[in-house]
PDB file of C-alpha atoms in Angstrom:
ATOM      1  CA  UNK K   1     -21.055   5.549 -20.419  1.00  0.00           C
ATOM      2  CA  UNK K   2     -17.971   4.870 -18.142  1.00  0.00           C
ATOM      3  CA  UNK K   3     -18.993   2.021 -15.070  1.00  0.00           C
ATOM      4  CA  UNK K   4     -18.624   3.879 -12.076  1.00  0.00           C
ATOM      5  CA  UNK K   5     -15.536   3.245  -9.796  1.00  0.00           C
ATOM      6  CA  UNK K   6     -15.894   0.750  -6.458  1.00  0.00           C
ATOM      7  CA  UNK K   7     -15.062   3.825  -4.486  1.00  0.00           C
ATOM      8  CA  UNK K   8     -17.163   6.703  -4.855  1.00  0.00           C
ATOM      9  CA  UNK K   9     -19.327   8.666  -2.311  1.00  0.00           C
ATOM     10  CA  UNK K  10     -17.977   9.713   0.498  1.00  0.00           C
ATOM     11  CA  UNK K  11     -14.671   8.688   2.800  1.00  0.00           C
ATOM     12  CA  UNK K  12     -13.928   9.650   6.569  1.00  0.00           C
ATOM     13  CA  UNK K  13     -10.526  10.036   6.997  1.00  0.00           C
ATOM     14  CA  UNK K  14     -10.746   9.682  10.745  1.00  0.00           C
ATOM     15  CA  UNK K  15      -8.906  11.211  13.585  1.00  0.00           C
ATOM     16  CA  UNK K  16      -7.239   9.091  15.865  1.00  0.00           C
ATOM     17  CA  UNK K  17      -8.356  10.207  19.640  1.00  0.00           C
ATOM     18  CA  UNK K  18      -5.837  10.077  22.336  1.00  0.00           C
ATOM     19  CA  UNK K  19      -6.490  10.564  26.332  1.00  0.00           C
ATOM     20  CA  UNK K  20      -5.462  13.966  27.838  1.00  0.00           C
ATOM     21  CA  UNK K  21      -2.116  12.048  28.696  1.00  0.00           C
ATOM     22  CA  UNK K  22      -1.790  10.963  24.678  1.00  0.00           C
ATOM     23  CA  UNK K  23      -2.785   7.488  24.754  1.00  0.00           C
ATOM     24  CA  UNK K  24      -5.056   5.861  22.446  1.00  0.00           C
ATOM     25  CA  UNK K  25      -8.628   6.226  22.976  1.00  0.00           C
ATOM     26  CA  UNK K  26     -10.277   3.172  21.639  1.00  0.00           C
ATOM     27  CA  UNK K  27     -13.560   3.633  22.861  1.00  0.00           C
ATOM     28  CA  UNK K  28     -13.618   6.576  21.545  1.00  0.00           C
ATOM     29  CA  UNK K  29     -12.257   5.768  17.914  1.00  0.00           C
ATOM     30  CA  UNK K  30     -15.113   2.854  17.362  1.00  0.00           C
ATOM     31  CA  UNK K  31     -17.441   5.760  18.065  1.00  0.00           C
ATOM     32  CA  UNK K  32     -16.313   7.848  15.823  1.00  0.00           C
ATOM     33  CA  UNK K  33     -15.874   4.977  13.231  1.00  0.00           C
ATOM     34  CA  UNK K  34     -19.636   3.741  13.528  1.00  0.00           C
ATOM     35  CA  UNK K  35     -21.060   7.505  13.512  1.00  0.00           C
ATOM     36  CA  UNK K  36     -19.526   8.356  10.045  1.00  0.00           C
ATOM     37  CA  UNK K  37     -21.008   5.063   8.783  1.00  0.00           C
ATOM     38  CA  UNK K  38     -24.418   5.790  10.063  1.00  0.00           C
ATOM     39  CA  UNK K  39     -24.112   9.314   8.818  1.00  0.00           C
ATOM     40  CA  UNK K  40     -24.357   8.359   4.927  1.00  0.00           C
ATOM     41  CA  UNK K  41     -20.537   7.740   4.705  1.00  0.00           C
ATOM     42  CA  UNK K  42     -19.466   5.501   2.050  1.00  0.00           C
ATOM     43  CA  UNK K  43     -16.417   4.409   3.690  1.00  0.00           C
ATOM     44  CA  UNK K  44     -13.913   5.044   6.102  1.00  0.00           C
ATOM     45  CA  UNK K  45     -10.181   5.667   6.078  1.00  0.00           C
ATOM     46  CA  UNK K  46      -7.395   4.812   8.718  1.00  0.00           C
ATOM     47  CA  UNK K  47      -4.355   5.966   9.055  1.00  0.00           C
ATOM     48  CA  UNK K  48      -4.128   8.830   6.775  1.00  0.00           C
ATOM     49  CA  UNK K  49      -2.435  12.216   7.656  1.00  0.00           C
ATOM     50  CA  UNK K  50      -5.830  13.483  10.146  1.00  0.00           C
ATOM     51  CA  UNK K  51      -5.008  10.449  11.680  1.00  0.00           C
ATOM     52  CA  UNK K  52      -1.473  11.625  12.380  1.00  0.00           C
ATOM     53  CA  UNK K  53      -0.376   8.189  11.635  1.00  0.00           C
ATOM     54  CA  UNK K  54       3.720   9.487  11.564  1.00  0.00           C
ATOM     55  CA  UNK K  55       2.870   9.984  15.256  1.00  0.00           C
ATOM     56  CA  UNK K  56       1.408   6.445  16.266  1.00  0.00           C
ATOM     57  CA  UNK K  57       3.155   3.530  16.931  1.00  0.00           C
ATOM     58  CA  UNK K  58       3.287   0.058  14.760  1.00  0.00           C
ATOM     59  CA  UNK K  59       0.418  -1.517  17.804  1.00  0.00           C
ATOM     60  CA  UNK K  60      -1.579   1.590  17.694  1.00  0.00           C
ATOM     61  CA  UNK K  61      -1.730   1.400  13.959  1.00  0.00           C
ATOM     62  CA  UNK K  62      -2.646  -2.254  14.319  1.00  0.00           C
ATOM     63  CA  UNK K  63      -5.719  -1.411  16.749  1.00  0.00           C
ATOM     64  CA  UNK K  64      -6.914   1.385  14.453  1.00  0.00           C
ATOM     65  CA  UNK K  65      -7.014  -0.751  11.499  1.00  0.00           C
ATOM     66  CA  UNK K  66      -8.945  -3.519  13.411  1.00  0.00           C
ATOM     67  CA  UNK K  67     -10.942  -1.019  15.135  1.00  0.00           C
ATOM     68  CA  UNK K  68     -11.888   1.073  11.913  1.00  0.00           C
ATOM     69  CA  UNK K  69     -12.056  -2.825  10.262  1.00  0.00           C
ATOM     70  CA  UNK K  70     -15.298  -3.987  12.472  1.00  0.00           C
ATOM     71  CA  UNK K  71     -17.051  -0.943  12.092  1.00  0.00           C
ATOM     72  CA  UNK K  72     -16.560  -1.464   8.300  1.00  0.00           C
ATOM     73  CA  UNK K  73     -17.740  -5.028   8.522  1.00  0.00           C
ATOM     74  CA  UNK K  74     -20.717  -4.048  10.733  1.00  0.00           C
ATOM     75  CA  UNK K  75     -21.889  -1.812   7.918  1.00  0.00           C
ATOM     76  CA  UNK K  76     -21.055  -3.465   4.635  1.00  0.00           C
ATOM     77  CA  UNK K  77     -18.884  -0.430   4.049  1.00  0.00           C
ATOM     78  CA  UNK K  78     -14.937  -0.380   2.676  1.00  0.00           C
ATOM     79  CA  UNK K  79     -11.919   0.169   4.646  1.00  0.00           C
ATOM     80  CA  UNK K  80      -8.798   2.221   2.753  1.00  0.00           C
ATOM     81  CA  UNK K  81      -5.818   2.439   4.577  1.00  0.00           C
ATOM     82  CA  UNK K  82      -3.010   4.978   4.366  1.00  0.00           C
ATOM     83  CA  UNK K  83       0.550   3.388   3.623  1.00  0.00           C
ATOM     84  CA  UNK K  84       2.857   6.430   3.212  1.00  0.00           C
ATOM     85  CA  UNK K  85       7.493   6.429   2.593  1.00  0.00           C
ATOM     86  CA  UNK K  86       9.251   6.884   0.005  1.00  0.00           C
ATOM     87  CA  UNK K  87      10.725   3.647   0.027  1.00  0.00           C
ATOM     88  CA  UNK K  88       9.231   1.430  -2.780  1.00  0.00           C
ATOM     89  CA  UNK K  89      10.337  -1.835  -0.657  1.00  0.00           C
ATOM     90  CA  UNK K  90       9.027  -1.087   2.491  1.00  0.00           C
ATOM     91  CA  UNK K  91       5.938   0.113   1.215  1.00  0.00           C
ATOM     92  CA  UNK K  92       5.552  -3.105  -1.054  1.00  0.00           C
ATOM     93  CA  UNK K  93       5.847  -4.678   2.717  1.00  0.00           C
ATOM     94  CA  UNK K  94       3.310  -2.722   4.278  1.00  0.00           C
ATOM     95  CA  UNK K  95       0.864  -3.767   1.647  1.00  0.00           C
ATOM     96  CA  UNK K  96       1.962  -7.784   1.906  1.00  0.00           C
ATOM     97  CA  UNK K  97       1.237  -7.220   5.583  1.00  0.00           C
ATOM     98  CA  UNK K  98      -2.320  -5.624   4.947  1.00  0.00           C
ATOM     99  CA  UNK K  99      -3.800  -8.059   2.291  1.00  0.00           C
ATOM    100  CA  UNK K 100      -2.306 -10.737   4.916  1.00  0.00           C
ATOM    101  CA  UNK K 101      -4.451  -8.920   7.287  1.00  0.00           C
ATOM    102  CA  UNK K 102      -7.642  -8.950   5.208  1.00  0.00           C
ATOM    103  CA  UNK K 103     -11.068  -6.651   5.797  1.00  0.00           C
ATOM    104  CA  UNK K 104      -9.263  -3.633   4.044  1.00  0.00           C
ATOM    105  CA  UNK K 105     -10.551  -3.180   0.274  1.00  0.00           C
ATOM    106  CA  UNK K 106      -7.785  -0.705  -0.783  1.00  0.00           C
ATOM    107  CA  UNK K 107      -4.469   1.646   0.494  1.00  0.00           C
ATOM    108  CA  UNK K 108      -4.519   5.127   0.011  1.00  0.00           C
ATOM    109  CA  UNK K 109      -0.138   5.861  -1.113  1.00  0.00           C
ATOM    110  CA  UNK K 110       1.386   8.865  -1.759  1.00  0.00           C
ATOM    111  CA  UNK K 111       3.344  10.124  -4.600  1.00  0.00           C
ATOM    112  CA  UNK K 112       6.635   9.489  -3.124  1.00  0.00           C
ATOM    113  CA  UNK K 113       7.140  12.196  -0.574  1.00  0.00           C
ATOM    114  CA  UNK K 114      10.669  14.562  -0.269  1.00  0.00           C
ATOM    115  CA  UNK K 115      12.914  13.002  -2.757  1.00  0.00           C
ATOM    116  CA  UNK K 116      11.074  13.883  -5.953  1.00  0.00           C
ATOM    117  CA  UNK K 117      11.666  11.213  -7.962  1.00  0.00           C
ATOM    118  CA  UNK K 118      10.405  12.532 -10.961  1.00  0.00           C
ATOM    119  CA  UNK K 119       7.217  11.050 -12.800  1.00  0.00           C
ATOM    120  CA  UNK K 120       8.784   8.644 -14.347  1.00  0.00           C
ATOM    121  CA  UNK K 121      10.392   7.479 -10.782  1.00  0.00           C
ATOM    122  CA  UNK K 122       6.751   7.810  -9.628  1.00  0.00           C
ATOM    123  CA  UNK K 123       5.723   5.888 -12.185  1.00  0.00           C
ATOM    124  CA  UNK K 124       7.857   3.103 -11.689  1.00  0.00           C
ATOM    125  CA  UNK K 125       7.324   3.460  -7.865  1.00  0.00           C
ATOM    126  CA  UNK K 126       3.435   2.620  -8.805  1.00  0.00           C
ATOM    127  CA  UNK K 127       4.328  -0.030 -11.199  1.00  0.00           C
ATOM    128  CA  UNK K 128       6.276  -2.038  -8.498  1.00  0.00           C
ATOM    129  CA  UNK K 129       3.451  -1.558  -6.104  1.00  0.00           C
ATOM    130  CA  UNK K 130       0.567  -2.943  -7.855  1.00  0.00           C
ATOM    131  CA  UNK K 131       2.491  -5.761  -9.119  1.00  0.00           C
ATOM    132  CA  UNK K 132       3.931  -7.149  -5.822  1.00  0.00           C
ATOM    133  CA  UNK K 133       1.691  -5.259  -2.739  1.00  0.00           C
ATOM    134  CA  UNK K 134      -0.799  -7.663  -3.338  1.00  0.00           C
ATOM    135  CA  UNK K 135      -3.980  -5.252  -2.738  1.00  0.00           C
ATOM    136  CA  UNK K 136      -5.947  -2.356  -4.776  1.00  0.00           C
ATOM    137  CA  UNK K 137      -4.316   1.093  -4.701  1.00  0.00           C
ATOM    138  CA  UNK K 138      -5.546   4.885  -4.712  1.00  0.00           C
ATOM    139  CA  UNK K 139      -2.576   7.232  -5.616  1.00  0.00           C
ATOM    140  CA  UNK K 140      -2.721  10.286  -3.604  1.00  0.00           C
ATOM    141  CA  UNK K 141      -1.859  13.233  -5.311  1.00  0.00           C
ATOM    142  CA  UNK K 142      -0.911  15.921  -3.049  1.00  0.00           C
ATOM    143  CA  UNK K 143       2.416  18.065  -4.241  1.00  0.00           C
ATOM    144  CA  UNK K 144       2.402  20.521  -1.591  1.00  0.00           C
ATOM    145  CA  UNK K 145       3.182  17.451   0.927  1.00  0.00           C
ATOM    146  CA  UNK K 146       5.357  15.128  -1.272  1.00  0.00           C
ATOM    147  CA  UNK K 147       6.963  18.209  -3.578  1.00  0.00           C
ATOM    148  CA  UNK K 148       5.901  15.777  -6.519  1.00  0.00           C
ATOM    149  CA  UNK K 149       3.499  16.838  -8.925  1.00  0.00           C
ATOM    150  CA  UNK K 150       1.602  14.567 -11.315  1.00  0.00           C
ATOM    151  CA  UNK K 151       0.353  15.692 -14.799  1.00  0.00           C
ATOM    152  CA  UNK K 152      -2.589  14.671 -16.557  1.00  0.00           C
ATOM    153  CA  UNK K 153      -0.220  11.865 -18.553  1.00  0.00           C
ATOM    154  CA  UNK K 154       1.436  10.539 -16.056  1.00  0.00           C
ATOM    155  CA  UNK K 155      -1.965   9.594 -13.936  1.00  0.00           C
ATOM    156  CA  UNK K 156      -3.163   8.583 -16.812  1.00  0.00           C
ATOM    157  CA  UNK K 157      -0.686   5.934 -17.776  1.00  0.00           C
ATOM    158  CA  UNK K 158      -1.179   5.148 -13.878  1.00  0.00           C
ATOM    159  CA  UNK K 159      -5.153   4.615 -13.905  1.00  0.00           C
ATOM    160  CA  UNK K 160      -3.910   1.507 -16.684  1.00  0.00           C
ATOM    161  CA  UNK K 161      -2.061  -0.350 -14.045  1.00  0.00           C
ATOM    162  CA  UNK K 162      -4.028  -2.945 -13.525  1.00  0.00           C
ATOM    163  CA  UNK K 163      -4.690  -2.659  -9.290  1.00  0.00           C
ATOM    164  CA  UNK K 164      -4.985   1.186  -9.280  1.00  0.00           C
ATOM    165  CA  UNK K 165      -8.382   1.864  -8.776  1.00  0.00           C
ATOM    166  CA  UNK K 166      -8.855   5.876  -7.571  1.00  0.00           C
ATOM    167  CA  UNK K 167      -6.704   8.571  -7.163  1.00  0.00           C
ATOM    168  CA  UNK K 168      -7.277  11.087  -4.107  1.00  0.00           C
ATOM    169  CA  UNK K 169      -6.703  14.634  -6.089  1.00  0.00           C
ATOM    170  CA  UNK K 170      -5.228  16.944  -3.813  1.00  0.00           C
ATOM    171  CA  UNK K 171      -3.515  20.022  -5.935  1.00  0.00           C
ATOM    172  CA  UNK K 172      -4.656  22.875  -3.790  1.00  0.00           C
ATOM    173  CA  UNK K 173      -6.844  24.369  -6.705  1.00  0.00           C
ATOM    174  CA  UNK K 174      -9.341  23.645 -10.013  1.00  0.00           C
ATOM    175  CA  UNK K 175      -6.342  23.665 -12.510  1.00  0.00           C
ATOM    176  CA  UNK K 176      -5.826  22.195 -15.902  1.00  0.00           C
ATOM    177  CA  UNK K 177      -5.009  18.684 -15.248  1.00  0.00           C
ATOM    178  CA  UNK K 178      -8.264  18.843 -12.887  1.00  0.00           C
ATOM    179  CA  UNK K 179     -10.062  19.355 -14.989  1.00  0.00           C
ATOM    180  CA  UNK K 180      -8.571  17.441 -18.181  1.00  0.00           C
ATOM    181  CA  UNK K 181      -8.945  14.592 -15.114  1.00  0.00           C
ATOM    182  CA  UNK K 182     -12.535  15.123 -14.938  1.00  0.00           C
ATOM    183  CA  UNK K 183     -13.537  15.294 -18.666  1.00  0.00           C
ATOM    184  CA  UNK K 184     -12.984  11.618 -19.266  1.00  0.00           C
ATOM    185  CA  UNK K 185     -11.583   9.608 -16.412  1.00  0.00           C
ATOM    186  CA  UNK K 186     -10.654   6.402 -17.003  1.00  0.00           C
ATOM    187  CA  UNK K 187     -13.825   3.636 -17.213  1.00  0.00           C
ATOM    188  CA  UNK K 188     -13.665   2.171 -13.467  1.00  0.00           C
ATOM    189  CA  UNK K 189     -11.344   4.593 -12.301  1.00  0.00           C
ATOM    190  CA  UNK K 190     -12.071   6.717  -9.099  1.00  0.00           C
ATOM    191  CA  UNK K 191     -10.892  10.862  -9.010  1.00  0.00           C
ATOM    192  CA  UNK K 192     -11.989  11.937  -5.100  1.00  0.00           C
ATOM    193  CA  UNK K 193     -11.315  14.855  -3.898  1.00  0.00           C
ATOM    194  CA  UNK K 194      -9.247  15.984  -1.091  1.00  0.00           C
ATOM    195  CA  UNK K 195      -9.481  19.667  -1.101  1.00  0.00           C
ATOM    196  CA  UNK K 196     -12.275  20.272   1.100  1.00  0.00           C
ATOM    197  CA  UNK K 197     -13.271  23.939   0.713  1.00  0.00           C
ATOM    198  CA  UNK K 198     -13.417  22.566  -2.882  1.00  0.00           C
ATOM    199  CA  UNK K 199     -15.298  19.567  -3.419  1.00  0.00           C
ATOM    200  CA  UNK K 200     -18.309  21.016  -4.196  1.00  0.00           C
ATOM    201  CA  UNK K 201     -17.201  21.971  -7.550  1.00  0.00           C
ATOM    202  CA  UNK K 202     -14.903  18.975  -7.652  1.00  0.00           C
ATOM    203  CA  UNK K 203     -18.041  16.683  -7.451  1.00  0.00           C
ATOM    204  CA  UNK K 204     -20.436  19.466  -9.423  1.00  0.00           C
ATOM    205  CA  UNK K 205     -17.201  18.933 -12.620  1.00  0.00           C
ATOM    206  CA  UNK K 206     -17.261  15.199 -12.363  1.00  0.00           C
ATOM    207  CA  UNK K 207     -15.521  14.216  -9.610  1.00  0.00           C
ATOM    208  CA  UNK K 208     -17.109  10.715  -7.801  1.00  0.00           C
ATOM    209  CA  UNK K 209     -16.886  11.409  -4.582  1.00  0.00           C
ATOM    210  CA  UNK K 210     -13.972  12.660  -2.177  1.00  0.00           C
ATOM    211  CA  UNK K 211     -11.953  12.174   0.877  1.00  0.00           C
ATOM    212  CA  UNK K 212     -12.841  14.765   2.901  1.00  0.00           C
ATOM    213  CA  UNK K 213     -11.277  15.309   6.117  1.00  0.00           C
ATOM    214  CA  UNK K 214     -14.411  18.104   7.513  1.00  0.00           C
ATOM    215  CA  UNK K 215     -16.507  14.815   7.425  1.00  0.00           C
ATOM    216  CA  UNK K 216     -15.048  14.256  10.872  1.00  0.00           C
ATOM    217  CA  UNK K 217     -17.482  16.934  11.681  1.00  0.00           C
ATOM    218  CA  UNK K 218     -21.131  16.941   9.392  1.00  0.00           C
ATOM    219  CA  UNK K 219     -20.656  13.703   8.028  1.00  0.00           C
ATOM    220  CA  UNK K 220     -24.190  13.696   6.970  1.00  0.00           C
ATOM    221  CA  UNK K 221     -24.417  17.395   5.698  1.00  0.00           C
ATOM    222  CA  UNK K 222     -20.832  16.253   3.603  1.00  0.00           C
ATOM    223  CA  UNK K 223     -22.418  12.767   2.485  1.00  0.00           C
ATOM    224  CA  UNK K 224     -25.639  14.543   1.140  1.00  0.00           C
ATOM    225  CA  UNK K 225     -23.943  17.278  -1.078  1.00  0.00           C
ATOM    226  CA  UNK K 226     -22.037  14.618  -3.053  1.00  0.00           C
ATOM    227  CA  UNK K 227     -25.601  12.924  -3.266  1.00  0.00           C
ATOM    228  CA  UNK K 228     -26.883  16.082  -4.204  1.00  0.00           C
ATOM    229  CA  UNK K 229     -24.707  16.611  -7.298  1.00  0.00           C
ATOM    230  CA  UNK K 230     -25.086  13.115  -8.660  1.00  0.00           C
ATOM    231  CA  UNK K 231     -28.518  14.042  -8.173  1.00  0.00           C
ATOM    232  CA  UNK K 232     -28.228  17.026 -10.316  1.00  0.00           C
ATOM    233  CA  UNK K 233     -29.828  19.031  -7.666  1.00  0.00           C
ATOM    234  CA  UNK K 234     -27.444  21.835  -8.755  1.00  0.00           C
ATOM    235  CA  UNK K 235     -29.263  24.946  -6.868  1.00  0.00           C
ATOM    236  CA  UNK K 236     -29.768  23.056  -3.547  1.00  0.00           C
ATOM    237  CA  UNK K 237     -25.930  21.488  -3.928  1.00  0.00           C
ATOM    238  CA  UNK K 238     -24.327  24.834  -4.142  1.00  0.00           C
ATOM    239  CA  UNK K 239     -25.956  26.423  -1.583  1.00  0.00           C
ATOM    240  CA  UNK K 240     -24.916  23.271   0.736  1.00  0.00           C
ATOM    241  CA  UNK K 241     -21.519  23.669  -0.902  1.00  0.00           C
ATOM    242  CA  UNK K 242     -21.266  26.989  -0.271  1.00  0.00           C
ATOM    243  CA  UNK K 243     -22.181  26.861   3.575  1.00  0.00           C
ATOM    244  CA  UNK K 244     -19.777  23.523   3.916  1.00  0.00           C
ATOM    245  CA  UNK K 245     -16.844  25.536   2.186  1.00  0.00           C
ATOM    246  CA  UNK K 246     -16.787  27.785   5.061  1.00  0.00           C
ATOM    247  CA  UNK K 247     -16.917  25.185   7.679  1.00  0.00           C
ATOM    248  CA  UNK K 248     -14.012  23.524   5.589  1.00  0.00           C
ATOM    249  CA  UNK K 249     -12.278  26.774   5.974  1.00  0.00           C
ATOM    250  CA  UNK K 250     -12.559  27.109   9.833  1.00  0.00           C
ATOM    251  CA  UNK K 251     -11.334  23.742  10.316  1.00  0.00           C
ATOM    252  CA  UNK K 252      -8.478  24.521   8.202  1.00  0.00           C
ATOM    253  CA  UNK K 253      -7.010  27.504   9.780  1.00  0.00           C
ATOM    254  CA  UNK K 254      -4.758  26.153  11.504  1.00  0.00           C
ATOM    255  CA  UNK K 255      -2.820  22.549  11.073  1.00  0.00           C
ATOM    256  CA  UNK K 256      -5.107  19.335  10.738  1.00  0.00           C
ATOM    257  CA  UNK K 257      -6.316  18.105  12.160  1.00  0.00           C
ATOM    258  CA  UNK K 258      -5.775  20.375  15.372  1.00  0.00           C
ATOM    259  CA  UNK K 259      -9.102  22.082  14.878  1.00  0.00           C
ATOM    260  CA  UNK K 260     -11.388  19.636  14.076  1.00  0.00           C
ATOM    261  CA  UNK K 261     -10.190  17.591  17.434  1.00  0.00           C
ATOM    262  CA  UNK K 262     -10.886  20.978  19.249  1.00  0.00           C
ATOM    263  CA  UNK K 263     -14.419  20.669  17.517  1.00  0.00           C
ATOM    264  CA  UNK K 264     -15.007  16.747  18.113  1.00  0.00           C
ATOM    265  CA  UNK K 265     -13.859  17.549  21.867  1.00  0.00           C
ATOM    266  CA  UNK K 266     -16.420  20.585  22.155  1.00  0.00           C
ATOM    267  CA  UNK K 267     -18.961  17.903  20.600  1.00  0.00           C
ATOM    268  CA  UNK K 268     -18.111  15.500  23.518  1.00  0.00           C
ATOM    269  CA  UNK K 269     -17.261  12.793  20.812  1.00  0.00           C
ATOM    270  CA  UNK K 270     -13.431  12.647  22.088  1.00  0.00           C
ATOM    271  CA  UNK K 271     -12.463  12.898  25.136  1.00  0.00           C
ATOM    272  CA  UNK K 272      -9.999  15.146  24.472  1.00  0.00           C
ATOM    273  CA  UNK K 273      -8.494  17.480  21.782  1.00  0.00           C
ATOM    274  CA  UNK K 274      -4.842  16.755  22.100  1.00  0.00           C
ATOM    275  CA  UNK K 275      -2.739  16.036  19.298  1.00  0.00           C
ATOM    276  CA  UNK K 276       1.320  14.545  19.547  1.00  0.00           C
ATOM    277  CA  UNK K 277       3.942  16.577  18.582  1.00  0.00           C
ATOM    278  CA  UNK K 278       5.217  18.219  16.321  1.00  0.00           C
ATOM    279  CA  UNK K 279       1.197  19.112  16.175  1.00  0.00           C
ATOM    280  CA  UNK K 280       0.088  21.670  18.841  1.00  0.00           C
ATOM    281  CA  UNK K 281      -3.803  21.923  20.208  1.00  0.00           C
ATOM    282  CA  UNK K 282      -5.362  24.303  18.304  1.00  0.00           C
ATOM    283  CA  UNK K 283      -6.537  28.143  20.198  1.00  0.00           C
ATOM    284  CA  UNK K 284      -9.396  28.368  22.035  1.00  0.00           C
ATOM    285  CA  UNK K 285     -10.529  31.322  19.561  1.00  0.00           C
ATOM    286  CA  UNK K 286      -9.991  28.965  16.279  1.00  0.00           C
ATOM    287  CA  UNK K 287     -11.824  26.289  17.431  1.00  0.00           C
ATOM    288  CA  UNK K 288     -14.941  28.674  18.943  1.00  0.00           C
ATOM    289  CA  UNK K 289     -15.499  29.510  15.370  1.00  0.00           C
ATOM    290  CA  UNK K 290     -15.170  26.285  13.615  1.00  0.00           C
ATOM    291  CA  UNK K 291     -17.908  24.845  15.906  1.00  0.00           C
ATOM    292  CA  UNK K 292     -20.220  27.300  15.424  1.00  0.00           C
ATOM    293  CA  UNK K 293     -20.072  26.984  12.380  1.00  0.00           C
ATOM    294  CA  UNK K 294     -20.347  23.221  12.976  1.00  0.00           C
ATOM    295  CA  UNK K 295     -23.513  23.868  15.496  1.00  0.00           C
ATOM    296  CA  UNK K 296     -21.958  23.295  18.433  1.00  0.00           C
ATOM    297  CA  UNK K 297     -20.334  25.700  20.986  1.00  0.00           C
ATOM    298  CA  UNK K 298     -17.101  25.186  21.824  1.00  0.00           C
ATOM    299  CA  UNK K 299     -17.625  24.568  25.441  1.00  0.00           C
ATOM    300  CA  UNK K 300     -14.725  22.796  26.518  1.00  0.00           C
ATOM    301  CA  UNK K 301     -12.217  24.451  24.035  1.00  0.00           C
ATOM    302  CA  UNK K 302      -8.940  24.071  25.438  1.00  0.00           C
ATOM    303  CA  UNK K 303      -7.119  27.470  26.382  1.00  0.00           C
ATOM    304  CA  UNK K 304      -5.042  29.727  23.439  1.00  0.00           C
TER     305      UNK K 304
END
């Protein structure tokens, strides 16, 4: 039997709260940080796109890492960071400048996003990453962000890098190299899931966990279906699927992670809902029905 991965469970990829005036809210971020962790989350991650990390600036990235970092610590729990460009220097720097930092077990990279190198540019792209960043990586395979799409080979060659550990599998659907993926992942090698109406079946097909974005909001109901299906409490795990998918849904009806800020804010776990441009708030209407499907009103949605 394949060892399972370091990473597996699941990972909050956490908003980053700002005042009604778009400042960081600090306070408010170490809350959020600490709750995931004490709801069953296996991690957390900073600075990936719910984070709308294009948007903050190098200082505020700094604070969310160390933020994010010391709730880590306080649990025993790993920290991934998101290090996104398409340029394989400056992302070799970002990583130097992380493993400098310590306190972060891995960084969550794209595929390199808009110029479509090609796999075998991707490939190479990886290659000069884990050889000179210095830290653990988990590709993150999204093509409907970075226009690049990985096949079954090509992730394969990359889980036998040595210093890739995971890949975050974000394809939009269940397709072929899913699930050819799934049948026999590579022996310490982490596939999480990104697509959040589908990790249920992700998980239920082999999957070891996911990143899942909707955690902002049910962390525990989110931490206990992946628990469930390593369980092999199939009936119970689809059912919680099931319900989950449609939360997943809500929060996804309009651009993340506008909607689940409107939900945090209706929770009174952020002190506001606003998100920096090019991002708007999400409608009042929108986030009314995400958070009752969340169990909370949306009390203080802000106005359509």
């Amino acid at each position: 039997m394949n060892p399972d991965p370091i990473f597996n469970g699941l990972y909050v990829p956490l908003v980053t709260p700002f005042t009604t005036d778009l400042r960081l809210a600090p306070d408010a971020l170490a809350r959020l940080a600490d709750e995931a962790l004490s709801g069953g989350a296996s991690g957390l991650v900073a600075l990936g796109t719910t984070a709308e990390s294009a948007t903050l600036t190098a200082e505020e990235k700094q604070t969310v890492v160390r933020i994010c970092s010391t709730a880590c610590r306080a649990h025993s729990a790993p920290l991934i960071v998101g290090v996104g460009t398409n340029d394989t220097a400056t992302a070799i720097t970002s990583l130097r400048e992380l493993a400098a930092a310590g306190d972060v077990a891995a960084a969550l990279v794209p595929a390199p996003p808009y110029i479509r190198p090609g796999e075998a540019g991707t490939l190479a792209h990886f290659t000069a990453l884990a050889e000179h960043g210095g830290m653990p990586l988990i590709v993150y395979d999204i093509p409907y962000r970075t226009g690049q799409a990985l096949s079954a080979g090509t992730i394969a060659a990359l889980s036998r890098l040595p210093g890739i550990v995971g890949i975050k599998h974000v394809t939009g659907a269940i397709d072929a190299t899913t699930v050819e993926l799934l049948d026999c992942p590579p022996p310490g090698f982490a596939v999480l899931g990104g697509d959040d109406v589908v990790i249920s079946p992700l998980v239920a097909a082999g999957a070891h966990g996911g990143i899942i974005a909707s955690a902002n909001v049910r962390t525990c109901d989110y931490a206990e279906l992946i628990s469930l299906w390593r369980r092999g409490s199939a009936a119970t795990a689809r059912r919680l699927g099931a319900e989950l998918a449609r939360l997943s849904a809500a929060l996804f009806a309009e651009p993340n992670p506008t909607v689940i800020k409107g939900v945090l804010h209706a929770q009174e776990r952020i002190p506001s809902p606003a998100v920096r441009l090019p991002l708007l708030t999400a409608s009042t209407s929108t986030v009314r029905r995400a958070a009752l499907l969340a169990g909370s009103p949306a009390r203080h949605a802000s106005p359509a």
